[in-house]
Amino acid sequence: MIYRRLRQQYLFAGVLAVIAVINILFFFVLNRPARMEHARLEESIMQLRAQAGANKVFLDRLAKTSTQLDRFDKDKNALLMKHLIHRESGYSHIVSTLESLLQRTNVRSTRISYTPDPTPHAGLNTVAVTIPLEGNYSNIVRFIRELENSDTFFLITAISLSGGAQSSGPTPNTSNAQNAANTSSGNVALSLALETYFYQ
Protein backbone atom coordinates (compact mmCIF):
# COMPACT_ATOMS: atom_id res chain seq x y z
CA MET A 1 0.00 0.00 0.00
CA ILE A 2 2.76 2.37 0.93
CA TYR A 3 4.70 1.35 -2.16
CA ARG A 4 1.69 2.15 -4.37
CA ARG A 5 1.36 5.60 -2.83
CA LEU A 6 5.04 6.33 -3.31
CA ARG A 7 4.73 5.14 -6.87
CA GLN A 8 1.76 7.44 -7.48
CA GLN A 9 3.60 10.33 -5.88
CA TYR A 10 6.66 9.73 -8.06
CA LEU A 11 4.46 9.44 -11.11
CA PHE A 12 2.61 12.61 -10.20
CA ALA A 13 5.92 14.39 -9.55
CA GLY A 14 7.24 13.16 -12.91
CA VAL A 15 4.12 14.45 -14.68
CA LEU A 16 4.50 17.80 -12.94
CA ALA A 17 8.17 17.92 -13.94
CA VAL A 18 7.32 17.15 -17.56
CA ILE A 19 4.61 19.82 -17.53
CA ALA A 20 7.07 22.32 -16.00
CA VAL A 21 9.69 21.51 -18.66
CA ILE A 22 7.08 21.87 -21.42
CA ASN A 23 5.95 25.20 -19.93
CA ILE A 24 9.55 26.42 -19.78
CA LEU A 25 10.10 25.37 -23.41
CA PHE A 26 6.87 27.11 -24.48
CA PHE A 27 7.95 30.19 -22.52
CA PHE A 28 11.27 30.40 -24.37
CA VAL A 29 9.70 29.55 -27.71
CA LEU A 30 6.97 32.16 -27.34
CA ASN A 31 9.11 34.78 -25.56
CA ARG A 32 12.01 34.79 -28.03
CA PRO A 33 10.07 36.36 -30.94
CA ALA A 34 8.65 38.95 -28.57
CA ARG A 35 12.14 39.79 -27.31
CA MET A 36 13.45 40.01 -30.87
CA GLU A 37 10.55 42.25 -31.82
CA HIS A 38 11.25 44.41 -28.78
CA ALA A 39 14.90 44.72 -29.77
CA ARG A 40 13.86 45.68 -33.32
CA LEU A 41 11.49 48.28 -31.96
CA GLU A 42 14.20 49.76 -29.73
CA GLU A 43 16.58 49.94 -32.71
CA SER A 44 13.87 51.58 -34.84
CA ILE A 45 13.22 54.11 -32.09
CA MET A 46 16.93 54.96 -31.92
CA GLN A 47 17.09 55.37 -35.71
CA LEU A 48 14.00 57.57 -35.70
CA ARG A 49 15.48 59.74 -32.97
CA ALA A 50 18.73 60.10 -34.93
CA GLN A 51 16.76 60.94 -38.09
CA ALA A 52 14.66 63.47 -36.17
CA GLY A 53 17.87 65.15 -34.95
CA ALA A 54 19.28 65.22 -38.49
CA ASN A 55 15.99 66.63 -39.80
CA LYS A 56 16.09 69.37 -37.18
CA VAL A 57 19.62 70.35 -38.22
CA PHE A 58 18.55 70.30 -41.87
CA LEU A 59 15.51 72.48 -41.12
CA ASP A 60 17.71 74.93 -39.21
CA ARG A 61 20.02 75.14 -42.22
CA LEU A 62 17.06 75.68 -44.54
CA ALA A 63 15.76 78.47 -42.31
CA LYS A 64 19.21 80.08 -42.26
CA THR A 65 19.47 79.79 -46.05
CA SER A 66 16.03 81.33 -46.45
CA THR A 67 17.07 84.25 -44.26
CA GLN A 68 20.27 84.70 -46.27
CA LEU A 69 18.26 84.64 -49.52
CA ASP A 70 15.93 87.33 -48.20
CA ARG A 71 18.95 89.42 -47.18
CA PHE A 72 20.52 88.79 -50.60
CA ASP A 73 17.39 90.05 -52.37
CA LYS A 74 17.39 93.19 -50.23
CA ASP A 75 21.11 93.78 -50.84
CA LYS A 76 20.63 93.20 -54.56
CA ASN A 77 17.78 95.71 -54.73
CA ALA A 78 19.81 98.23 -52.73
CA LEU A 79 22.76 97.76 -55.10
CA LEU A 80 20.53 98.18 -58.14
CA MET A 81 18.91 101.33 -56.81
CA LYS A 82 22.11 102.96 -55.53
CA HIS A 83 24.89 102.07 -57.99
CA LEU A 84 23.26 100.77 -61.17
CA ILE A 85 21.11 102.57 -63.70
CA HIS A 86 17.73 101.73 -65.13
CA ARG A 87 17.94 100.87 -68.80
CA GLU A 88 15.47 103.55 -69.91
CA SER A 89 17.53 106.44 -68.55
CA GLY A 90 20.90 104.68 -68.64
CA TYR A 91 22.64 106.31 -71.58
CA SER A 92 21.72 109.89 -70.72
CA HIS A 93 22.84 109.28 -67.14
CA ILE A 94 26.27 107.83 -67.94
CA VAL A 95 26.89 110.47 -70.66
CA SER A 96 26.16 113.30 -68.23
CA THR A 97 28.18 111.60 -65.46
CA LEU A 98 31.26 111.14 -67.65
CA GLU A 99 31.01 114.68 -69.08
CA SER A 100 30.78 116.08 -65.55
CA LEU A 101 33.87 114.10 -64.46
CA LEU A 102 35.83 115.29 -67.49
CA GLN A 103 35.00 118.94 -66.83
CA ARG A 104 35.67 118.68 -63.11
CA THR A 105 39.10 117.08 -63.58
CA ASN A 106 40.09 119.22 -66.61
CA VAL A 107 40.70 116.20 -68.84
CA ARG A 108 39.93 116.20 -72.58
CA SER A 109 38.21 113.36 -74.39
CA THR A 110 36.94 112.75 -77.90
CA ARG A 111 34.88 110.02 -79.51
CA ILE A 112 33.53 108.29 -76.42
CA SER A 113 32.04 105.06 -77.74
CA TYR A 114 29.33 102.94 -76.15
CA THR A 115 28.82 99.27 -77.03
CA PRO A 116 25.73 97.70 -75.42
CA ASP A 117 25.26 93.98 -74.98
CA PRO A 118 21.59 93.31 -75.86
CA THR A 119 21.58 89.94 -74.12
CA PRO A 120 20.75 90.33 -70.42
CA HIS A 121 22.73 88.33 -67.88
CA ALA A 122 21.07 87.86 -64.48
CA GLY A 123 18.73 90.73 -65.35
CA LEU A 124 21.59 93.11 -66.24
CA ASN A 125 22.71 94.52 -69.57
CA THR A 126 26.42 95.21 -69.95
CA VAL A 127 27.53 98.42 -71.65
CA ALA A 128 31.18 98.69 -72.72
CA VAL A 129 32.54 102.24 -72.81
CA THR A 130 35.79 103.34 -74.45
CA ILE A 131 37.12 106.78 -73.46
CA PRO A 132 40.25 108.27 -75.07
CA LEU A 133 41.77 110.70 -72.57
CA GLU A 134 44.38 113.41 -72.86
CA GLY A 135 45.60 115.73 -70.18
CA ASN A 136 47.98 116.34 -67.36
CA TYR A 137 49.07 113.17 -65.56
CA SER A 138 47.73 114.29 -62.19
CA ASN A 139 44.43 115.29 -63.75
CA ILE A 140 44.04 111.91 -65.43
CA VAL A 141 44.84 110.16 -62.14
CA ARG A 142 42.22 112.33 -60.46
CA PHE A 143 39.71 111.44 -63.19
CA ILE A 144 40.32 107.71 -62.65
CA ARG A 145 40.03 108.08 -58.89
CA GLU A 146 36.75 109.98 -59.14
CA LEU A 147 35.49 107.44 -61.66
CA GLU A 148 36.17 104.63 -59.18
CA ASN A 149 34.47 106.57 -56.35
CA SER A 150 31.46 107.53 -58.45
CA ASP A 151 28.01 106.58 -57.22
CA THR A 152 27.42 105.08 -60.66
CA PHE A 153 29.15 101.72 -60.94
CA PHE A 154 32.00 101.76 -63.47
CA LEU A 155 34.41 98.85 -63.85
CA ILE A 156 37.77 99.65 -65.48
CA THR A 157 38.64 96.63 -67.63
CA ALA A 158 41.69 97.95 -69.50
CA ILE A 159 44.01 100.96 -69.76
CA SER A 160 45.91 101.50 -73.00
CA LEU A 161 48.66 104.11 -72.88
CA SER A 162 48.89 105.98 -76.16
CA GLY A 163 52.09 107.79 -75.20
CA GLY A 164 53.18 111.09 -73.68
CA ALA A 165 52.33 114.00 -75.97
CA GLN A 166 54.20 117.25 -75.66
CA SER A 167 52.48 120.44 -76.67
CA SER A 168 53.04 120.82 -80.39
CA GLY A 169 53.41 124.57 -80.36
CA PRO A 170 51.96 127.82 -79.12
CA THR A 171 48.22 128.10 -79.28
CA PRO A 172 46.28 131.29 -79.85
CA ASN A 173 45.39 133.42 -76.85
CA THR A 174 48.05 131.81 -74.63
CA SER A 175 51.17 133.47 -73.29
CA ASN A 176 54.69 132.21 -73.83
CA ALA A 177 54.90 131.32 -70.10
CA GLN A 178 51.81 129.13 -70.34
CA ASN A 179 53.13 127.42 -73.47
CA ALA A 180 56.43 126.77 -71.73
CA ALA A 181 54.62 125.27 -68.74
CA ASN A 182 52.55 123.01 -71.01
CA THR A 183 55.65 121.92 -72.88
CA SER A 184 57.59 121.14 -69.73
CA SER A 185 54.78 119.26 -68.03
CA GLY A 186 53.62 117.37 -71.14
CA ASN A 187 50.32 115.58 -71.68
CA VAL A 188 49.45 111.95 -71.18
CA ALA A 189 47.26 110.25 -73.77
CA LEU A 190 45.57 106.98 -72.92
CA SER A 191 42.40 105.03 -73.54
CA LEU A 192 40.16 103.65 -70.81
CA ALA A 193 37.94 100.63 -71.36
CA LEU A 194 35.02 100.60 -68.91
CA GLU A 195 31.97 98.53 -68.22
CA THR A 196 28.76 99.61 -66.57
CA TYR A 197 25.45 97.83 -66.17
CA PHE A 198 21.79 98.65 -66.76
CA TYR A 199 19.06 96.80 -64.93
CA GLN A 200 15.67 96.07 -66.45
Coordinates of N, CA and C in Angstrom, one line a residue, residues 2 13 42 69 94 115 143 169-170 177 187-188 193-194:
I2 N 1.9 1.2 0.8 CA 2.8 2.4 0.9 C 3.6 2.5 -0.4
A13 N 4.8 13.4 -9.5 CA 5.9 14.4 -9.5 C 6.6 14.4 -10.9
E42 N 13.3 48.8 -30.4 CA 14.2 49.8 -29.7 C 15.2 50.3 -30.8
L69 N 18.8 84.3 -48.2 CA 18.3 84.6 -49.5 C 17.5 85.9 -49.5
I94 N 24.8 108.0 -67.9 CA 26.3 107.8 -67.9 C 27.0 108.9 -68.8
T115 N 29.2 100.5 -76.4 CA 28.8 99.3 -77.0 C 27.9 98.4 -76.1
F143 N 40.9 111.9 -62.5 CA 39.7 111.4 -63.2 C 39.4 110.0 -62.9
G169 N 53.0 123.2 -80.0 CA 53.4 124.6 -80.4 C 52.5 125.6 -79.7
P170 N 52.8 126.8 -79.8 CA 52.0 127.8 -79.1 C 50.6 127.8 -79.7
A177 N 54.7 132.0 -71.4 CA 54.9 131.3 -70.1 C 54.0 130.1 -70.0
N187 N 51.6 116.2 -71.8 CA 50.3 115.6 -71.7 C 50.4 114.1 -71.8
V188 N 49.5 113.4 -71.1 CA 49.5 111.9 -71.2 C 48.2 111.6 -72.0
A193 N 39.0 101.5 -71.0 CA 37.9 100.6 -71.4 C 37.1 100.4 -70.1
L194 N 35.9 100.7 -70.1 CA 35.0 100.6 -68.9 C 33.8 99.7 -69.2

